[in-house]
């Protein structure tokens, strides 16, 4: 059973009942948000009930998820990723209470596994025979991974320029993969048309309302891992805006069921070469598509598909937006790796790059409890990482040569 009771349009506010698979608002085409019976959830889900629960995965928050039965739960561990106090990075930035949430530790090595867990579960619950999705890479490799754990092969559309490791994941997990001769946005539109034509399940981010439901679990974990003391601010790398809208929803859910008593500021970080959501944050502005070119492929998005919800999350929370250069994203990969022992892909290092900039401008205080998300593992895109670190020292297999080298190095 599930406490999900309806789907509300983020744009016009109309609520409809949940029946079969609904993607967007029938009236205005806006994105949908799942509503819950919070009073009923609050009677079951308490700090004590959670303390007794030994499930260490996204499913520990079942009562706040939209699935009805557990028979479609994947047999691999999704979520409950580590929240590290990163004291050395904190000292460097003059901060006392800085935390890193390492979501590269998910089964397909990115945050997207949270989204896929619920979205794929929903497809199976509804009896779809084909699951399809378009992706810059991670949503696809995540869908392929989780489907493989259940013996299913999804149909995937990726831009042909997606990093090799992500394409390798797709093929290894046995997905049917189409490398689209175009951008992520082209792959997205093709996937949506194909799903309509063939009646397939569409997992696309910012179109399927259930991806946000999986993504919000990160906020539940952060609060629980901090002993139910919510942070003051959370920094999120933003592409389509679905993670950040999920992060905000997660905190609001916990407030609604009485598990926390205040909400953090939500801070959106984008590359200045893919900044559609940050550009739209000032009052009176609207989302306008950009021509995205950032090296951080996972957040390279022309038209953010969950833009309205993302902008609302930042505004409602009293947060802010930050744009960072690709150079500083590459630097952040190295700093996080050396400062915390965590290897992030470019998008995964972007929130930290934004934090550095905000510390310079005073947007985050030295005594605040701050969490930044690392959303993807660095092994997914070693080519970009290599741009920041140079090459190893060539060496002959000879002790003599090695000693010569050492004497020169002094
Ligand atoms: C998808 C992704 C993001 C951005 O999430 P959106 O929901 O598109 O804003 C950030 N980092 C990584 C590693 C991702 O895969
Ligand atoms: Zn609507």
Short mmCIF file of N, CA, C and O in Angstrom, two decimals, residues 44-157:
data_model
loop_
_atom_site.label_atom_id
_atom_site.label_comp_id
_atom_site.label_asym_id
_atom_site.label_seq_id
_atom_site.Cartn_x
_atom_site.Cartn_y
_atom_site.Cartn_z
N UNK A 44 2.81 6.51 11.39
CA UNK A 44 3.63 5.29 11.25
C UNK A 44 5.12 5.56 11.28
O UNK A 44 5.90 4.78 11.81
N UNK A 45 5.52 6.66 10.63
CA UNK A 45 6.95 6.90 10.43
C UNK A 45 7.45 7.88 11.49
O UNK A 45 7.13 9.07 11.45
N UNK A 46 8.22 7.37 12.45
CA UNK A 46 8.71 8.22 13.54
C UNK A 46 10.22 7.99 13.69
O UNK A 46 10.77 7.05 13.11
N UNK A 47 10.84 8.84 14.46
CA UNK A 47 12.28 8.64 14.72
C UNK A 47 12.51 7.25 15.32
O UNK A 47 13.48 6.58 15.00
N UNK A 48 11.58 6.82 16.18
CA UNK A 48 11.73 5.51 16.84
C UNK A 48 11.55 4.38 15.84
O UNK A 48 12.32 3.42 15.83
N UNK A 49 10.54 4.50 14.97
CA UNK A 49 10.32 3.40 14.01
C UNK A 49 11.52 3.29 13.08
O UNK A 49 11.95 2.19 12.72
N UNK A 50 12.10 4.43 12.73
CA UNK A 50 13.28 4.39 11.85
C UNK A 50 14.49 3.82 12.58
O UNK A 50 15.28 3.08 12.01
N UNK A 51 14.64 4.16 13.86
CA UNK A 51 15.79 3.65 14.61
C UNK A 51 15.73 2.12 14.71
O UNK A 51 16.76 1.46 14.77
N UNK A 52 14.52 1.57 14.69
CA UNK A 52 14.38 0.10 14.77
C UNK A 52 14.55 -0.58 13.43
O UNK A 52 14.70 -1.79 13.36
N UNK A 53 14.49 0.20 12.33
CA UNK A 53 14.50 -0.38 10.98
C UNK A 53 15.94 -0.65 10.54
O UNK A 53 16.77 0.27 10.52
N UNK A 54 16.24 -1.89 10.18
CA UNK A 54 17.63 -2.14 9.76
C UNK A 54 17.80 -2.10 8.23
O UNK A 54 18.86 -2.45 7.71
N UNK A 55 16.80 -1.66 7.50
CA UNK A 55 16.95 -1.45 6.06
C UNK A 55 17.82 -0.22 5.83
O UNK A 55 17.47 0.89 6.23
N UNK A 56 18.97 -0.41 5.19
CA UNK A 56 19.85 0.72 4.90
C UNK A 56 19.82 0.99 3.40
O UNK A 56 20.76 0.68 2.67
N UNK A 57 18.72 1.56 2.93
CA UNK A 57 18.57 1.87 1.50
C UNK A 57 17.43 2.87 1.37
O UNK A 57 16.79 3.23 2.37
N UNK A 58 17.17 3.30 0.14
CA UNK A 58 16.06 4.23 -0.08
C UNK A 58 14.74 3.67 0.44
O UNK A 58 13.84 4.42 0.81
N UNK A 59 14.62 2.35 0.48
CA UNK A 59 13.32 1.74 0.84
C UNK A 59 12.98 1.88 2.31
O UNK A 59 11.88 1.57 2.72
N UNK A 60 13.94 2.34 3.13
CA UNK A 60 13.61 2.52 4.55
C UNK A 60 12.54 3.62 4.73
O UNK A 60 11.91 3.70 5.75
N UNK A 61 12.36 4.45 3.70
CA UNK A 61 11.37 5.53 3.78
C UNK A 61 10.13 5.18 2.95
O UNK A 61 9.50 6.04 2.34
N UNK A 62 9.81 3.89 2.91
CA UNK A 62 8.72 3.37 2.08
C UNK A 62 7.42 4.17 2.24
O UNK A 62 6.72 4.43 1.26
N UNK A 63 7.09 4.56 3.46
CA UNK A 63 5.81 5.23 3.70
C UNK A 63 5.73 6.59 3.00
O UNK A 63 4.64 7.13 2.82
N UNK A 64 6.88 7.15 2.61
CA UNK A 64 6.88 8.42 1.89
C UNK A 64 7.18 8.22 0.40
O UNK A 64 7.55 9.16 -0.30
N UNK A 65 7.02 7.00 -0.07
CA UNK A 65 7.26 6.71 -1.49
C UNK A 65 5.94 6.28 -2.14
O UNK A 65 5.01 5.83 -1.46
N UNK A 66 5.85 6.41 -3.48
CA UNK A 66 4.56 6.20 -4.16
C UNK A 66 4.31 4.76 -4.63
O UNK A 66 3.38 4.55 -5.39
N UNK A 67 5.12 3.80 -4.21
CA UNK A 67 4.92 2.42 -4.69
C UNK A 67 3.97 1.66 -3.76
O UNK A 67 3.91 1.94 -2.57
N UNK A 68 3.28 0.69 -4.35
CA UNK A 68 2.26 -0.03 -3.57
C UNK A 68 2.76 -1.35 -3.00
O UNK A 68 2.39 -1.73 -1.91
N UNK A 69 3.55 -2.09 -3.77
CA UNK A 69 4.01 -3.35 -3.18
C UNK A 69 5.50 -3.55 -3.40
O UNK A 69 6.07 -3.02 -4.35
N UNK A 70 6.07 -4.30 -2.48
CA UNK A 70 7.52 -4.40 -2.45
C UNK A 70 8.09 -5.44 -3.40
O UNK A 70 9.30 -5.66 -3.41
N UNK A 71 7.25 -6.07 -4.21
CA UNK A 71 7.77 -7.16 -5.03
C UNK A 71 8.67 -6.67 -6.17
O UNK A 71 9.36 -7.46 -6.79
N UNK A 72 8.67 -5.34 -6.42
CA UNK A 72 9.52 -4.84 -7.51
C UNK A 72 10.80 -4.18 -7.00
O UNK A 72 11.52 -3.54 -7.76
N UNK A 73 11.07 -4.34 -5.72
CA UNK A 73 12.27 -3.72 -5.15
C UNK A 73 13.51 -4.44 -5.67
O UNK A 73 13.56 -5.66 -5.76
N UNK A 74 14.52 -3.63 -6.07
CA UNK A 74 15.73 -4.20 -6.67
C UNK A 74 16.59 -4.88 -5.59
O UNK A 74 16.70 -4.36 -4.48
N UNK A 75 17.22 -5.98 -5.94
CA UNK A 75 18.03 -6.72 -4.95
C UNK A 75 19.45 -6.17 -4.79
O UNK A 75 20.35 -6.92 -4.41
N UNK A 76 19.67 -4.90 -5.09
CA UNK A 76 20.99 -4.29 -4.88
C UNK A 76 20.77 -3.04 -4.02
O UNK A 76 19.68 -2.48 -4.00
N UNK A 77 21.83 -2.60 -3.33
CA UNK A 77 21.64 -1.50 -2.37
C UNK A 77 21.66 -0.14 -3.04
O UNK A 77 22.66 0.27 -3.62
N UNK A 78 20.55 0.57 -2.92
CA UNK A 78 20.44 1.92 -3.49
C UNK A 78 20.25 2.90 -2.35
O UNK A 78 19.38 2.71 -1.48
N UNK A 79 21.03 3.96 -2.35
CA UNK A 79 20.88 4.97 -1.30
C UNK A 79 21.59 4.59 -0.01
O UNK A 79 22.42 3.68 0.02
N UNK A 80 21.26 5.33 1.06
CA UNK A 80 21.97 5.25 2.35
C UNK A 80 23.48 5.35 2.11
O UNK A 80 24.28 4.54 2.56
N UNK A 81 23.83 6.36 1.36
CA UNK A 81 25.24 6.61 1.05
C UNK A 81 25.87 7.38 2.21
O UNK A 81 25.16 8.00 3.01
N UNK A 82 27.20 7.34 2.32
CA UNK A 82 27.84 7.99 3.47
C UNK A 82 27.73 9.52 3.44
O UNK A 82 27.77 10.13 2.37
N UNK A 83 27.58 10.08 4.63
CA UNK A 83 27.65 11.53 4.82
C UNK A 83 28.93 11.78 5.63
O UNK A 83 28.98 11.48 6.81
N UNK A 84 29.95 12.30 4.97
CA UNK A 84 31.25 12.46 5.62
C UNK A 84 31.43 13.87 6.18
O UNK A 84 31.23 14.84 5.44
N UNK A 85 31.85 13.98 7.45
CA UNK A 85 32.33 15.30 7.89
C UNK A 85 33.68 15.51 7.21
O UNK A 85 34.56 14.65 7.31
N UNK A 86 33.85 16.58 6.46
CA UNK A 86 35.11 16.78 5.71
C UNK A 86 35.87 17.95 6.34
O UNK A 86 35.79 19.09 5.88
N UNK A 87 36.63 17.63 7.39
CA UNK A 87 37.23 18.69 8.21
C UNK A 87 38.33 19.43 7.48
O UNK A 87 38.47 20.64 7.61
N UNK A 88 39.14 18.70 6.69
CA UNK A 88 40.23 19.39 6.00
C UNK A 88 39.69 20.35 4.93
O UNK A 88 40.15 21.48 4.81
N UNK A 89 38.70 19.90 4.18
CA UNK A 89 38.08 20.80 3.19
C UNK A 89 37.42 21.97 3.92
O UNK A 89 37.48 23.12 3.47
N UNK A 90 36.80 21.67 5.06
CA UNK A 90 36.15 22.72 5.84
C UNK A 90 37.16 23.77 6.30
O UNK A 90 36.93 24.98 6.15
N UNK A 91 38.30 23.31 6.83
CA UNK A 91 39.33 24.26 7.30
C UNK A 91 39.80 25.15 6.16
O UNK A 91 39.96 26.36 6.32
N UNK A 92 39.98 24.52 5.00
CA UNK A 92 40.43 25.27 3.83
C UNK A 92 39.46 26.41 3.49
O UNK A 92 39.87 27.48 3.05
N UNK A 93 38.17 26.14 3.70
CA UNK A 93 37.16 27.15 3.37
C UNK A 93 36.74 27.96 4.60
O UNK A 93 35.79 28.75 4.52
N UNK A 94 37.42 27.73 5.72
CA UNK A 94 37.06 28.47 6.93
C UNK A 94 35.69 28.09 7.46
O UNK A 94 34.93 28.94 7.92
N UNK A 95 35.40 26.79 7.42
CA UNK A 95 34.09 26.33 7.88
C UNK A 95 34.25 25.24 8.94
O UNK A 95 35.13 24.40 8.84
N UNK A 96 33.36 25.28 9.92
CA UNK A 96 33.48 24.30 11.01
C UNK A 96 32.69 23.02 10.76
O UNK A 96 33.06 21.95 11.21
N UNK A 97 31.56 23.15 10.09
CA UNK A 97 30.67 21.99 9.98
C UNK A 97 30.27 21.74 8.54
O UNK A 97 29.16 22.03 8.12
N UNK A 98 31.24 21.19 7.80
CA UNK A 98 31.02 20.92 6.39
C UNK A 98 30.91 19.41 6.16
O UNK A 98 31.71 18.64 6.70
N UNK A 99 29.92 18.99 5.39
CA UNK A 99 29.68 17.57 5.12
C UNK A 99 29.58 17.32 3.63
O UNK A 99 29.04 18.13 2.88
N UNK A 100 30.06 16.13 3.24
CA UNK A 100 29.99 15.67 1.85
C UNK A 100 29.09 14.44 1.81
O UNK A 100 29.32 13.48 2.54
N UNK A 101 28.07 14.47 0.96
CA UNK A 101 27.21 13.30 0.77
C UNK A 101 27.67 12.59 -0.48
O UNK A 101 27.56 13.14 -1.60
N UNK A 102 28.21 11.39 -0.34
CA UNK A 102 28.86 10.72 -1.47
C UNK A 102 27.92 9.79 -2.21
O UNK A 102 27.88 8.59 -1.97
N UNK A 103 27.21 10.35 -3.17
CA UNK A 103 26.28 9.54 -3.94
C UNK A 103 26.90 8.84 -5.14
O UNK A 103 26.21 8.11 -5.86
N UNK A 104 28.21 9.03 -5.31
CA UNK A 104 28.91 8.20 -6.28
C UNK A 104 28.98 6.75 -5.81
O UNK A 104 29.36 5.86 -6.56
N UNK A 105 28.59 6.52 -4.55
CA UNK A 105 28.65 5.18 -3.97
C UNK A 105 27.40 4.34 -4.24
O UNK A 105 27.16 3.35 -3.56
N UNK A 106 26.60 4.76 -5.18
CA UNK A 106 25.41 3.98 -5.55
C UNK A 106 25.79 2.90 -6.57
O UNK A 106 26.87 2.95 -7.14
N UNK A 107 24.89 1.92 -6.82
CA UNK A 107 25.26 0.78 -7.67
C UNK A 107 25.76 1.16 -9.06
O UNK A 107 26.70 0.54 -9.54
N UNK A 108 25.18 2.15 -9.71
CA UNK A 108 25.70 2.53 -11.03
C UNK A 108 26.62 3.74 -10.91
O UNK A 108 26.99 4.34 -11.90
N UNK A 109 26.97 4.10 -9.67
CA UNK A 109 27.94 5.15 -9.37
C UNK A 109 27.42 6.57 -9.59
O UNK A 109 28.20 7.48 -9.83
N UNK A 110 26.11 6.76 -9.52
CA UNK A 110 25.60 8.13 -9.50
C UNK A 110 24.30 8.24 -8.70
O UNK A 110 23.64 7.24 -8.40
N UNK A 111 23.97 9.48 -8.40
CA UNK A 111 22.75 9.84 -7.68
C UNK A 111 21.49 9.32 -8.37
O UNK A 111 20.46 9.11 -7.74
N UNK A 112 21.59 9.15 -9.72
CA UNK A 112 20.42 8.77 -10.51
C UNK A 112 19.79 7.45 -10.06
O UNK A 112 18.64 7.18 -10.39
N UNK A 113 20.54 6.63 -9.34
CA UNK A 113 19.95 5.36 -8.89
C UNK A 113 18.76 5.61 -7.96
O UNK A 113 17.85 4.79 -7.89
N UNK A 114 18.80 6.71 -7.23
CA UNK A 114 17.64 7.03 -6.37
C UNK A 114 16.39 7.22 -7.24
O UNK A 114 15.32 6.70 -6.94
N UNK A 115 16.54 7.98 -8.31
CA UNK A 115 15.41 8.25 -9.21
C UNK A 115 14.94 6.97 -9.89
O UNK A 115 13.74 6.68 -9.94
N UNK A 116 15.91 6.20 -10.38
CA UNK A 116 15.54 4.99 -11.13
C UNK A 116 14.85 3.98 -10.23
O UNK A 116 13.98 3.24 -10.69
N UNK A 117 15.24 3.93 -8.96
CA UNK A 117 14.64 2.93 -8.06
C UNK A 117 13.12 3.08 -8.06
O UNK A 117 12.39 2.10 -8.26
N UNK A 118 12.65 4.28 -7.88
CA UNK A 118 11.21 4.51 -7.78
C UNK A 118 10.56 4.50 -9.18
O UNK A 118 9.50 3.91 -9.38
N UNK A 119 11.23 5.12 -10.16
CA UNK A 119 10.63 5.19 -11.51
C UNK A 119 10.52 3.80 -12.13
O UNK A 119 9.49 3.47 -12.74
N UNK A 120 11.55 2.98 -11.99
CA UNK A 120 11.49 1.62 -12.54
C UNK A 120 10.48 0.79 -11.74
O UNK A 120 9.69 0.02 -12.31
N UNK A 121 10.48 0.95 -10.43
CA UNK A 121 9.50 0.23 -9.60
C UNK A 121 8.08 0.53 -10.04
O UNK A 121 7.23 -0.36 -10.11
N UNK A 122 7.82 1.79 -10.36
CA UNK A 122 6.48 2.19 -10.79
C UNK A 122 6.13 1.53 -12.13
O UNK A 122 4.99 1.06 -12.33
N UNK A 123 7.08 1.49 -13.05
CA UNK A 123 6.82 0.87 -14.36
C UNK A 123 6.42 -0.59 -14.20
O UNK A 123 5.49 -1.08 -14.84
N UNK A 124 7.12 -1.28 -13.29
CA UNK A 124 6.83 -2.71 -13.11
C UNK A 124 5.49 -2.90 -12.42
O UNK A 124 4.71 -3.79 -12.78
N UNK A 125 5.22 -2.03 -11.45
CA UNK A 125 3.94 -2.10 -10.76
C UNK A 125 2.77 -1.95 -11.75
O UNK A 125 1.73 -2.58 -11.60
N UNK A 126 2.98 -1.08 -12.74
CA UNK A 126 1.92 -0.82 -13.71
C UNK A 126 1.93 -1.83 -14.87
O UNK A 126 1.10 -1.74 -15.78
N UNK A 127 2.90 -2.73 -14.86
CA UNK A 127 2.91 -3.80 -15.86
C UNK A 127 3.42 -3.42 -17.24
O UNK A 127 3.12 -4.09 -18.22
N UNK A 128 4.21 -2.34 -17.35
CA UNK A 128 4.79 -1.99 -18.65
C UNK A 128 5.79 -3.06 -19.08
O UNK A 128 6.57 -3.54 -18.25
N UNK A 129 5.79 -3.38 -20.38
CA UNK A 129 6.75 -4.39 -20.83
C UNK A 129 8.05 -3.74 -21.31
O UNK A 129 9.09 -4.38 -21.31
N UNK A 130 8.00 -2.47 -21.73
CA UNK A 130 9.23 -1.80 -22.17
C UNK A 130 9.42 -0.52 -21.37
O UNK A 130 8.51 0.31 -21.27
N UNK A 131 10.62 -0.38 -20.80
CA UNK A 131 11.00 0.84 -20.08
C UNK A 131 12.00 1.58 -20.95
O UNK A 131 13.00 0.99 -21.37
N UNK A 132 11.73 2.86 -21.24
CA UNK A 132 12.64 3.64 -22.08
C UNK A 132 13.05 4.91 -21.36
O UNK A 132 12.35 5.39 -20.46
N UNK A 133 14.19 5.47 -21.78
CA UNK A 133 14.64 6.72 -21.18
C UNK A 133 15.71 7.36 -22.02
O UNK A 133 16.45 6.69 -22.74
N UNK A 134 15.77 8.70 -21.93
CA UNK A 134 16.85 9.45 -22.56
C UNK A 134 17.67 10.07 -21.45
O UNK A 134 17.14 10.33 -20.37
N UNK A 135 18.95 10.33 -21.74
CA UNK A 135 19.82 10.70 -20.64
C UNK A 135 21.11 11.28 -21.18
O UNK A 135 21.53 10.96 -22.30
N UNK A 136 21.74 12.16 -20.38
CA UNK A 136 23.09 12.58 -20.74
C UNK A 136 24.06 11.43 -20.47
O UNK A 136 25.21 11.46 -20.87
N UNK A 137 23.62 10.42 -19.77
CA UNK A 137 24.46 9.24 -19.49
C UNK A 137 24.10 8.55 -18.19
O UNK A 137 23.83 7.35 -18.17
N UNK A 138 24.05 9.31 -17.10
CA UNK A 138 23.87 8.66 -15.80
C UNK A 138 22.47 8.12 -15.56
O UNK A 138 22.32 7.04 -14.97
N UNK A 139 21.45 8.84 -15.98
CA UNK A 139 20.09 8.32 -15.77
C UNK A 139 19.94 7.02 -16.55
O UNK A 139 19.29 6.07 -16.09
N UNK A 140 20.57 6.98 -17.72
CA UNK A 140 20.48 5.78 -18.55
C UNK A 140 21.26 4.63 -17.93
O UNK A 140 20.74 3.52 -17.79
N UNK A 141 22.51 4.89 -17.52
CA UNK A 141 23.28 3.77 -16.97
C UNK A 141 22.65 3.28 -15.68
O UNK A 141 22.69 2.10 -15.36
N UNK A 142 22.02 4.19 -14.95
CA UNK A 142 21.33 3.79 -13.73
C UNK A 142 20.12 2.91 -14.05
O UNK A 142 19.91 1.86 -13.43
N UNK A 143 19.33 3.34 -15.03
CA UNK A 143 18.16 2.54 -15.43
C UNK A 143 18.61 1.15 -15.88
O UNK A 143 18.02 0.14 -15.49
N UNK A 144 19.69 1.13 -16.67
CA UNK A 144 20.19 -0.16 -17.18
C UNK A 144 20.65 -1.05 -16.03
O UNK A 144 20.38 -2.25 -15.99
N UNK A 145 21.33 -0.45 -15.06
CA UNK A 145 21.86 -1.21 -13.92
C UNK A 145 20.72 -1.80 -13.08
O UNK A 145 20.70 -3.00 -12.79
N UNK A 146 19.78 -0.95 -12.72
CA UNK A 146 18.69 -1.42 -11.86
C UNK A 146 17.81 -2.43 -12.58
O UNK A 146 17.38 -3.43 -12.00
N UNK A 147 17.57 -2.19 -13.88
CA UNK A 147 16.80 -3.15 -14.66
C UNK A 147 17.55 -4.49 -14.73
O UNK A 147 16.95 -5.55 -14.58
N UNK A 148 18.86 -4.42 -14.95
CA UNK A 148 19.64 -5.66 -15.03
C UNK A 148 19.52 -6.47 -13.74
O UNK A 148 19.46 -7.70 -13.77
N UNK A 149 19.45 -5.77 -12.61
CA UNK A 149 19.35 -6.49 -11.34
C UNK A 149 18.04 -7.27 -11.25
O UNK A 149 17.89 -8.17 -10.43
N UNK A 150 17.08 -6.91 -12.11
CA UNK A 150 15.78 -7.59 -12.13
C UNK A 150 15.61 -8.44 -13.40
O UNK A 150 14.52 -8.97 -13.65
N UNK A 151 16.67 -8.52 -14.21
CA UNK A 151 16.59 -9.32 -15.42
C UNK A 151 15.84 -8.67 -16.57
O UNK A 151 15.27 -9.34 -17.42
N UNK A 152 15.84 -7.35 -16.61
CA UNK A 152 15.11 -6.61 -17.65
C UNK A 152 16.09 -5.81 -18.50
O UNK A 152 17.11 -5.33 -17.99
N UNK A 153 15.76 -5.61 -19.78
CA UNK A 153 16.60 -4.80 -20.66
C UNK A 153 15.83 -3.57 -21.12
O UNK A 153 14.89 -3.67 -21.90
N UNK A 154 16.22 -2.36 -20.66
CA UNK A 154 15.51 -1.15 -21.08
C UNK A 154 15.99 -0.64 -22.44
O UNK A 154 17.01 -1.10 -22.95
N UNK A 155 15.24 0.30 -23.00
CA UNK A 155 15.61 0.94 -24.26
C UNK A 155 16.08 2.36 -23.96
O UNK A 155 15.36 3.12 -23.32
N UNK A 156 17.29 2.70 -24.44
CA UNK A 156 17.95 3.92 -23.99
C UNK A 156 18.35 4.80 -25.17
O UNK A 156 18.86 4.29 -26.18
N UNK A 157 18.16 6.08 -25.01
CA UNK A 157 18.59 7.07 -26.01
C UNK A 157 19.61 8.01 -25.35
O UNK A 157 19.26 8.69 -24.38
#
